[in-house]
Each structure stands twice: as structure tokens, then as C-alpha cells.
Tab-separated table of C-alpha atoms and ligand atoms in Angstrom:
chain	number	residue	atom	x	y	z
I	27	MET	CA	3.467	13.858	-16.747
I	28	ARG	CA	4.185	12.557	-13.229
I	29	ILE	CA	7.674	14.092	-13.307
I	30	GLN	CA	6.122	17.354	-14.535
I	31	LYS	CA	3.934	17.441	-11.406
I	32	LEU	CA	7.061	16.987	-9.307
I	33	LEU	CA	8.844	19.774	-11.224
I	34	ASN	CA	5.923	22.130	-10.558
I	35	LYS	CA	6.177	21.396	-6.827
I	36	MET	CA	9.960	21.876	-6.930
I	37	GLU	CA	9.404	25.292	-8.480
I	38	GLU	CA	6.991	26.237	-5.660
I	39	GLU	CA	9.369	24.956	-2.983
I	40	LYS	CA	12.390	26.598	-4.655
I	41	LEU	CA	14.158	23.255	-4.946
I	42	ASP	CA	16.913	22.930	-7.579
I	43	ALA	CA	17.021	19.155	-7.440
I	44	PHE	CA	15.110	16.183	-6.056
I	45	LEU	CA	16.987	12.997	-5.216
I	46	VAL	CA	14.569	10.046	-5.315
I	47	THR	CA	15.866	6.896	-3.605
I	48	ASN	CA	12.640	5.031	-2.744
I	49	MET	CA	12.533	2.347	-5.465
I	50	LYS	CA	8.732	2.461	-5.640
I	51	ASN	CA	8.815	6.204	-6.196
I	52	ILE	CA	11.530	5.732	-8.831
I	53	ARG	CA	9.329	3.198	-10.622
I	54	TYR	CA	6.306	5.505	-10.331
I	55	LEU	CA	8.168	8.462	-11.823
I	56	SER	CA	10.415	6.791	-14.405
I	57	GLY	CA	9.101	3.281	-15.101
I	58	PHE	CA	12.368	1.646	-13.982
I	59	THR	CA	11.653	-1.734	-12.360
I	60	GLY	CA	15.174	-2.651	-11.244
I	61	ASP	CA	15.993	-2.955	-7.566
I	62	THR	CA	18.935	-0.527	-7.321
I	63	GLY	CA	19.244	3.015	-8.598
I	64	LYS	CA	18.835	6.710	-7.809
I	65	LEU	CA	16.710	9.198	-9.696
I	66	LEU	CA	17.897	12.788	-9.749
I	67	ILE	CA	15.477	15.384	-11.095
I	68	THR	CA	16.645	18.909	-11.851
I	69	HIS	CA	14.841	21.636	-13.765
I	70	ASN	CA	16.689	20.802	-16.974
I	71	HIS	CA	17.619	17.130	-16.657
I	72	LYS	CA	16.238	13.829	-15.416
I	73	TYR	CA	18.900	11.281	-14.529
I	74	LEU	CA	18.627	7.660	-13.520
I	75	ILE	CA	21.898	6.575	-11.954
I	76	VAL	CA	22.443	2.810	-11.987
I	77	ASP	CA	25.254	0.305	-11.799
I	78	GLY	CA	26.382	-1.915	-14.669
I	79	ARG	CA	23.740	-4.588	-14.032
I	80	PHE	CA	20.923	-2.203	-14.866
I	81	LEU	CA	22.323	0.032	-17.645
I	82	GLU	CA	20.567	-1.806	-20.475
I	83	GLN	CA	17.319	-2.362	-18.561
I	84	ALA	CA	17.120	1.286	-17.470
I	85	ALA	CA	17.630	2.518	-21.025
I	86	LYS	CA	14.854	0.227	-22.274
I	87	GLU	CA	12.348	1.013	-19.523
I	88	THR	CA	12.694	4.771	-19.133
I	89	ASN	CA	12.848	8.023	-21.075
I	90	VAL	CA	15.343	9.636	-18.738
I	91	GLU	CA	19.113	9.983	-19.095
I	92	VAL	CA	20.753	6.816	-17.816
I	93	ILE	CA	24.025	7.455	-15.980
I	94	ASP	CA	26.625	4.900	-14.859
I	95	TYR	CA	27.092	5.240	-11.093
I	96	ASP	CA	30.857	5.275	-11.648
I	97	LYS	CA	31.689	3.385	-8.409
I	98	SER	CA	29.961	5.920	-6.171
I	99	PHE	CA	26.345	7.029	-6.119
I	100	SER	CA	27.040	9.983	-3.822
I	101	LYS	CA	29.935	11.366	-5.887
I	102	THR	CA	27.948	10.986	-9.106
I	103	ILE	CA	24.966	12.755	-7.554
I	104	LYS	CA	27.235	15.578	-6.417
I	105	ARG	CA	28.791	15.895	-9.893
I	106	LEU	CA	25.374	16.074	-11.561
I	107	CYS	CA	24.138	18.632	-9.023
I	108	ASP	CA	27.180	20.793	-9.760
I	109	GLU	CA	26.650	20.512	-13.522
I	110	ASN	CA	23.106	21.794	-12.984
I	111	ASN	CA	24.203	24.469	-10.526
I	112	ALA	CA	21.867	22.934	-7.932
I	113	LYS	CA	22.277	24.436	-4.469
I	114	LYS	CA	19.202	23.003	-2.765
I	115	CYS	CA	18.371	19.317	-3.133
I	116	ALA	CA	15.454	17.418	-1.593
I	117	PHE	CA	15.984	13.839	-0.446
I	118	GLU	CA	13.700	11.161	0.995
I	119	SER	CA	14.856	11.013	4.606
I	120	ASN	CA	12.440	8.181	5.485
I	121	ASP	CA	14.122	6.002	2.899
I	122	VAL	CA	17.800	6.763	3.574
I	123	THR	CA	19.836	5.007	6.246
I	124	PHE	CA	22.022	7.040	8.562
I	125	GLY	CA	25.075	5.617	6.794
I	126	GLU	CA	23.812	6.648	3.361
I	127	TYR	CA	22.990	10.120	4.619
I	128	ASP	CA	26.419	10.418	6.146
I	129	ALA	CA	28.122	9.460	2.863
I	130	LEU	CA	25.969	11.900	0.915
I	131	LYS	CA	26.454	14.737	3.396
I	132	LYS	CA	30.247	14.355	3.144
I	133	VAL	CA	30.373	14.981	-0.607
I	134	MET	CA	27.478	17.447	-0.875
I	135	ASP	CA	29.478	20.078	1.066
I	136	SER	CA	28.068	23.224	-0.552
I	137	ILE	CA	24.638	21.754	-1.349
I	138	GLU	CA	21.743	22.045	1.079
I	139	LEU	CA	19.951	18.705	1.664
I	140	VAL	CA	16.256	19.115	2.455
I	141	PRO	CA	14.276	16.156	3.850
I	142	ASP	CA	11.059	15.604	1.895
I	143	ASN	CA	8.757	12.636	2.396
I	144	THR	CA	5.516	14.201	1.246
I	145	THR	CA	5.858	15.784	-2.193
I	146	ILE	CA	5.904	12.569	-4.249
I	147	GLU	CA	3.497	10.870	-1.813
I	148	ASN	CA	1.044	13.748	-2.326
I	149	ILE	CA	1.201	13.219	-6.088
I	150	ARG	CA	0.641	9.477	-5.586
I	151	LEU	CA	-2.551	10.065	-3.550
I	152	VAL	CA	-4.685	10.438	-6.670
I	153	LYS	CA	-4.424	7.556	-9.120
I	154	ASP	CA	-4.273	8.175	-12.856
I	155	GLU	CA	-6.120	6.090	-15.429
I	156	GLY	CA	-3.256	3.663	-15.979
I	157	GLU	CA	-2.922	3.029	-12.262
I	158	ILE	CA	-6.659	2.520	-11.784
I	159	LYS	CA	-6.603	-0.136	-14.493
I	160	LEU	CA	-3.767	-2.031	-12.800
I	161	ILE	CA	-5.327	-1.806	-9.329
I	162	LYS	CA	-8.668	-3.023	-10.702
I	163	HIS	CA	-6.906	-5.961	-12.292
I	164	ALA	CA	-5.076	-6.790	-9.039
I	165	LEU	CA	-8.462	-6.683	-7.315
I	166	LYS	CA	-10.061	-8.917	-9.951
I	167	ILE	CA	-7.378	-11.548	-9.372
I	168	ALA	CA	-8.053	-11.513	-5.603
I	169	LEU	CA	-11.848	-11.616	-5.963
I	170	GLU	CA	-11.791	-14.484	-8.452
I	171	THR	CA	-9.370	-16.391	-6.261
I	172	PHE	CA	-11.621	-15.963	-3.240
I	173	GLU	CA	-14.606	-17.307	-5.181
I	174	GLU	CA	-12.600	-20.444	-5.979
I	175	ILE	CA	-11.024	-20.963	-2.557
I	176	LYS	CA	-14.206	-20.569	-0.554
I	177	THR	CA	-15.522	-23.925	-1.776
I	178	LYS	CA	-12.363	-25.591	-0.430
I	179	ILE	CA	-12.670	-24.329	3.130
I	180	VAL	CA	-13.991	-27.450	4.830
I	181	PRO	CA	-13.267	-29.235	8.133
I	182	GLY	CA	-9.869	-30.933	8.131
I	183	VAL	CA	-8.058	-28.564	5.773
I	184	THR	CA	-5.280	-26.519	7.405
I	185	GLU	CA	-4.964	-22.733	7.304
I	186	ARG	CA	-1.586	-23.125	5.632
I	187	GLU	CA	-3.027	-25.275	2.853
I	188	ILE	CA	-5.636	-22.598	2.177
I	189	SER	CA	-3.085	-19.776	2.114
I	190	ALA	CA	-0.778	-21.787	-0.154
I	191	GLU	CA	-3.616	-22.436	-2.582
I	192	ILE	CA	-4.648	-18.785	-2.561
I	193	GLU	CA	-1.134	-17.683	-3.427
I	194	TYR	CA	-0.748	-20.332	-6.137
I	195	MET	CA	-4.094	-19.456	-7.714
I	196	MET	CA	-3.307	-15.747	-7.749
I	197	LYS	CA	-0.029	-16.428	-9.551
I	198	LEU	CA	-1.781	-18.642	-12.091
I	199	LYS	CA	-4.125	-15.726	-12.730
I	200	GLY	CA	-1.177	-13.470	-13.563
I	201	ALA	CA	-0.152	-11.997	-10.212
I	202	GLU	CA	3.598	-11.403	-9.893
I	203	GLY	CA	3.255	-12.126	-6.180
I	204	VAL	CA	1.194	-11.468	-3.101
I	205	ALA	CA	0.517	-7.975	-1.814
I	206	PHE	CA	1.317	-9.219	1.714
I	207	GLU	CA	1.523	-12.505	3.578
I	208	THR	CA	-1.932	-14.082	3.288
I	209	ILE	CA	-3.929	-14.160	6.503
I	210	VAL	CA	-5.999	-17.256	7.210
I	211	ALA	CA	-7.162	-17.220	10.841
I	212	SER	CA	-9.755	-19.744	11.928
I	213	GLY	CA	-11.738	-20.522	15.067
I	214	LYS	CA	-10.334	-18.778	18.157
I	215	ARG	CA	-7.411	-17.555	16.049
I	216	SER	CA	-9.799	-15.377	14.031
I	217	SER	CA	-9.738	-12.865	16.915
I	218	LEU	CA	-6.104	-12.135	15.953
I	219	PRO	CA	-6.425	-9.298	13.429
I	220	HIS	CA	-3.197	-10.355	11.705
I	221	GLY	CA	-3.188	-14.095	12.269
I	222	THR	CA	-1.097	-15.474	9.446
I	223	ALA	CA	-1.796	-19.074	8.479
I	224	THR	CA	-0.668	-21.933	10.721
I	225	ASP	CA	-1.030	-25.725	10.680
I	226	LYS	CA	-4.331	-25.458	12.553
I	227	LYS	CA	-7.077	-27.509	10.934
I	228	ILE	CA	-10.380	-25.864	10.078
I	229	GLU	CA	-13.180	-27.178	12.296
I	230	TYR	CA	-16.923	-27.209	12.094
I	231	GLY	CA	-18.310	-23.972	13.598
I	232	ASP	CA	-15.142	-21.940	12.896
I	233	ALA	CA	-15.162	-18.361	11.756
I	234	VAL	CA	-12.418	-18.044	9.119
I	235	VAL	CA	-10.918	-14.621	8.387
I	236	ILE	CA	-9.114	-14.477	5.048
I	237	ASP	CA	-7.195	-11.303	4.235
I	238	MET	CA	-5.496	-11.475	0.857
I	239	GLY	CA	-4.187	-9.378	-1.977
I	240	ALA	CA	-2.433	-9.712	-5.305
I	241	LEU	CA	0.505	-7.764	-6.671
I	242	TYR	CA	0.050	-7.041	-10.363
I	243	ASN	CA	2.490	-4.937	-12.408
I	244	GLY	CA	3.602	-3.121	-9.285
I	245	TYR	CA	0.095	-2.460	-7.935
I	246	ASN	CA	-1.707	-4.084	-5.020
I	247	SER	CA	-5.146	-5.260	-4.002
I	248	ASP	CA	-6.377	-5.971	-0.484
I	249	ILE	CA	-9.641	-7.661	0.531
I	250	THR	CA	-10.895	-9.543	3.586
I	251	ARG	CA	-13.751	-12.003	3.864
I	252	THR	CA	-15.018	-13.808	6.944
I	253	ILE	CA	-16.797	-17.063	6.332
I	254	PHE	CA	-18.306	-19.600	8.699
I	255	VAL	CA	-17.906	-23.338	8.416
I	256	GLY	CA	-21.273	-24.986	8.924
I	257	ASP	CA	-24.078	-23.142	10.693
I	258	MET	CA	-23.353	-19.782	12.306
I	259	SER	CA	-24.013	-19.403	16.010
I	260	LYS	CA	-26.422	-16.649	17.084
I	261	GLU	CA	-23.465	-14.589	18.321
I	262	GLN	CA	-21.490	-15.053	15.086
I	263	GLU	CA	-24.500	-13.949	13.114
I	264	ARG	CA	-25.065	-10.897	15.302
I	265	ILE	CA	-21.414	-9.762	15.152
I	266	TYR	CA	-21.243	-10.337	11.401
I	267	GLU	CA	-24.329	-8.181	10.832
I	268	ILE	CA	-22.948	-5.390	13.027
I	269	VAL	CA	-19.639	-5.371	11.133
I	270	GLU	CA	-21.423	-5.414	7.793
I	271	LYS	CA	-23.619	-2.490	8.812
I	272	ALA	CA	-20.615	-0.550	10.132
I	273	GLN	CA	-18.804	-1.065	6.840
I	274	LYS	CA	-21.780	0.367	4.954
I	275	LYS	CA	-21.764	3.430	7.263
I	276	GLY	CA	-18.048	3.855	6.734
I	277	ILE	CA	-18.350	3.687	2.960
I	278	GLU	CA	-21.215	6.199	2.954
I	279	ALA	CA	-19.056	8.655	4.906
I	280	ILE	CA	-16.411	8.728	2.174
I	281	LYS	CA	-17.092	11.841	0.152
I	282	VAL	CA	-14.931	14.172	-1.913
I	283	GLY	CA	-13.839	17.009	0.369
I	284	GLU	CA	-14.311	15.049	3.610
I	285	LYS	CA	-11.436	14.504	6.068
I	286	SER	CA	-10.039	10.972	6.019
I	287	SER	CA	-10.565	10.588	9.793
I	288	VAL	CA	-14.360	10.994	9.560
I	289	PRO	CA	-15.393	7.461	8.422
I	290	HIS	CA	-13.267	5.834	11.127
I	291	ASN	CA	-14.813	7.942	13.873
I	292	LEU	CA	-18.319	7.205	12.601
I	293	VAL	CA	-17.675	3.477	12.627
I	294	VAL	CA	-16.377	3.678	16.218
I	295	GLU	CA	-19.605	5.471	17.205
I	296	GLU	CA	-21.595	2.795	15.423
I	297	PHE	CA	-19.831	-0.010	17.328
I	298	ALA	CA	-20.236	1.912	20.595
I	299	LYS	CA	-24.022	1.582	20.295
I	300	ASP	CA	-23.539	-2.156	20.936
I	301	ASN	CA	-20.674	-1.612	23.403
I	302	LEU	CA	-18.316	-3.228	20.897
I	303	ASP	CA	-16.025	-0.258	20.131
I	304	GLU	CA	-13.277	-1.605	22.412
I	305	TYR	CA	-13.080	-4.712	20.172
I	306	PHE	CA	-12.328	-2.658	17.062
I	307	VAL	CA	-8.570	-2.463	17.501
I	308	HIS	CA	-7.228	-1.026	14.265
I	309	SER	CA	-7.986	1.779	11.869
I	310	LEU	CA	-10.819	1.626	9.357
I	311	GLY	CA	-8.736	1.616	6.212
I	312	HIS	CA	-5.947	2.955	4.058
I	313	GLY	CA	-5.031	3.945	0.555
I	314	VAL	CA	-3.881	1.175	-1.806
I	315	GLY	CA	-1.594	1.530	-4.795
I	316	ILE	CA	2.114	0.934	-5.252
I	317	ASP	CA	2.157	0.281	-1.512
I	318	VAL	CA	-0.511	-1.923	0.066
I	319	HIS	CA	-0.773	0.565	2.909
I	320	GLU	CA	-0.385	4.175	1.875
I	321	ARG	CA	-2.054	7.524	2.413
I	322	PRO	CA	-4.828	8.475	2.834
I	323	PHE	CA	-5.195	6.703	6.183
I	324	LEU	CA	-8.767	6.250	7.380
I	325	SER	CA	-7.779	6.553	11.020
I	326	PRO	CA	-8.293	9.062	13.839
I	327	ARG	CA	-5.019	10.666	12.762
I	328	GLY	CA	-5.877	10.675	9.063
I	329	ALA	CA	-5.269	14.240	7.954
I	330	ASP	CA	-5.848	13.933	4.212
I	331	THR	CA	-8.933	15.133	2.366
I	332	PHE	CA	-10.739	12.711	0.077
I	333	GLN	CA	-10.332	13.501	-3.608
I	334	SER	CA	-11.669	11.946	-6.757
I	335	GLY	CA	-9.261	9.255	-7.974
I	336	MET	CA	-8.236	7.967	-4.552
I	337	ILE	CA	-8.555	4.234	-3.864
I	338	VAL	CA	-8.993	3.147	-0.246
I	339	THR	CA	-10.001	0.116	1.794
I	340	VAL	CA	-12.850	0.063	4.293
I	341	GLU	CA	-12.252	-2.761	6.758
I	342	PRO	CA	-14.059	-2.664	10.080
I	343	GLY	CA	-13.574	-5.653	12.376
I	344	ILE	CA	-14.671	-6.926	15.744
I	345	TYR	CA	-12.318	-9.255	17.604
I	346	LEU	CA	-13.640	-11.100	20.648
I	347	PRO	CA	-10.591	-12.596	22.432
I	348	ASP	CA	-10.671	-16.387	22.770
I	349	LYS	CA	-13.955	-16.514	20.854
I	350	PHE	CA	-13.786	-15.356	17.236
I	351	GLY	CA	-13.297	-12.344	15.028
I	352	VAL	CA	-15.011	-10.847	11.982
I	353	ARG	CA	-13.517	-8.447	9.429
I	354	ILE	CA	-14.912	-7.389	6.085
I	355	GLU	CA	-12.699	-5.378	3.741
I	356	ASP	CA	-13.471	-3.958	0.347
I	357	MET	CA	-11.695	-1.489	-1.903
I	358	ILE	CA	-13.464	1.740	-2.766
I	359	MET	CA	-12.651	4.179	-5.559
I	360	ILE	CA	-13.640	7.759	-4.841
I	361	GLU	CA	-15.292	9.618	-7.706
W	411	MN	MN1	-6.142	-3.675	4.338
């Protein structure tokens, strides 16, 4: 099904072959979970080229023809292209090192190599039912973990202890790992949008920004909560309410057919009303799936159009240097 979508695009683009080297794209298209391999798609064959360590695993996990790399990926790719009379082959230039490209170019003498970093990514934009299920489960793990950890955020506990507990709890709940290094930023450190946990102790009056996500069967979740230890100051309360309101505006602006830059720009306008727009220093959100950060990007440069089946984050934040920061992030499915 996913490979069929790629084949349709290859037909349109007059491509004879597509060499997939990004391991996440290989997993997405073939189901192979190993860490080394190349997927070569032609109009009549689908090959997964692997070395001896992965021959058995590849055969078990995929429905494609498993090929031994025969001591050289590039020579094997060339041989298979020739067997399929492929003259024009797409490759993922963002994923290939200069050295790998050089080796490939040397053997692919008569074959045209076309850089392509959008075709598979375009297919990945809209999640299918199976993916939605996995992402929802990854989100459930993160949400449940937050509910448990929030009771443990008390004066005297360090940021690192909180992040360690979060990661342990997520694994106990079935996560294969974290989606990204857990952010626990407290007190003045909460104005650092990506303040990963340190040995700083939580103090009374601190704002604590927790940005966390679980990795579950290859799919990610990503949420942020800001909590306050003890009573909130007037300023903390005011900033929190402004961020919360901005998030609501941003979510409302997400509609099928709308450009992915629109919600970000609206949120900036919203913050500008309180002269706070200069303290919103990142983009409003991003797609989430096999990658924690993927298209569509909810940023001024976001050029995608929202479609049903996309899953994105909405995460406005205000960061007041040397004071505190607030971010609230939720995941939204577009229907
Ligand atoms: Mn995020």
C-alpha cells in the first residue's frame, strides 16, 4: 500500500528506480527494523539489500525480496538497476554522506541519480490507521506518566531525578525509549526553551517546564506541561493564561485546506497584543510520527496544507529571560 503510493509517484516523475537509504523511511515502507540496509524499488521488483547480520530478520519482517549485499552495497544496487533496465534512479540526498554518494556515483556510470527528499516525506504527511493507533498509544504513555510524575515535583527534588523517573516510568508502560531527551527546566532555567535536566533542585515558587515524549513501536509522542510549585505569582498566572489562550487560538486556526504557516502567525499576533511576541522564540509546532519533528511545520516558513490524517503539535511559549518561562504543548489530529 505505502510502496504502491511511491510507485505511483515514480510513474508520474518518470523514475525507473528509487533508492531508499533513510532507515526510518525503509521501516515505513517495508517494515524492516534493522539498523543497516538499502531499499531499492523498481516498477517490477522491491529489494531490501542487507548484510549477513540482517538476512534472517529482513526475511521475517518484510514481504520484499531480501538480497545479500555481497560485500558492496553500491555494486549490488548497480547490478539490480541493470537487471531492471533502470536508467533514472532517485536517491535521498539529505541522508547520504558525500563519501557514500561518491562511491555510488562511481559505479552508477550510465544511470542518472536524481536527488529526492520529498516524495516519501509527502506520503508520510498523512498518517494511516495503523500509524494513528501507534501515535495515540505513544501519547497515552506520556500523558499517564505526566499524571504520575506531577505529584512528585516538590521542593528539594532535582530536575535530573524527575527526568530519570519520567523515562523509567515510560519504559515500564511499554515505551521502547524516549522520543527525545526529556526537558525539565525549573525556576530561572524555565526560560530556556530546551533546558534539559540538571542537578538543580526544585524550589518553592518555581515554574517547571516538562517537555517529554515516548517512542512506541517506532512512533513518537511529544507534550509539554508547565507547573508551578506552591502558589503562582501574579505574573506567572498572567503569562500562563496568555499562553493558554494563544494555544487555543492556534488550535482553532488548524483547518483542512489551511496553510501550515497560518496558526503560527495568528499566535504571534495574539502575543503582540500584550507586547510579548518577542518572547516567543520558536515555531508553533510540527508534525509528529516516525520522526518527533517532521512536516508539516507550523512556522512562518511552513508551506504545507493541512489535510485530514495529519498529526501536529501546538506549543506556544513565552520565555522571560532570568525570570521564568511557560510552554504548553498538545498533539492535535486533523480530521
Ligand atoms: Mn514539540
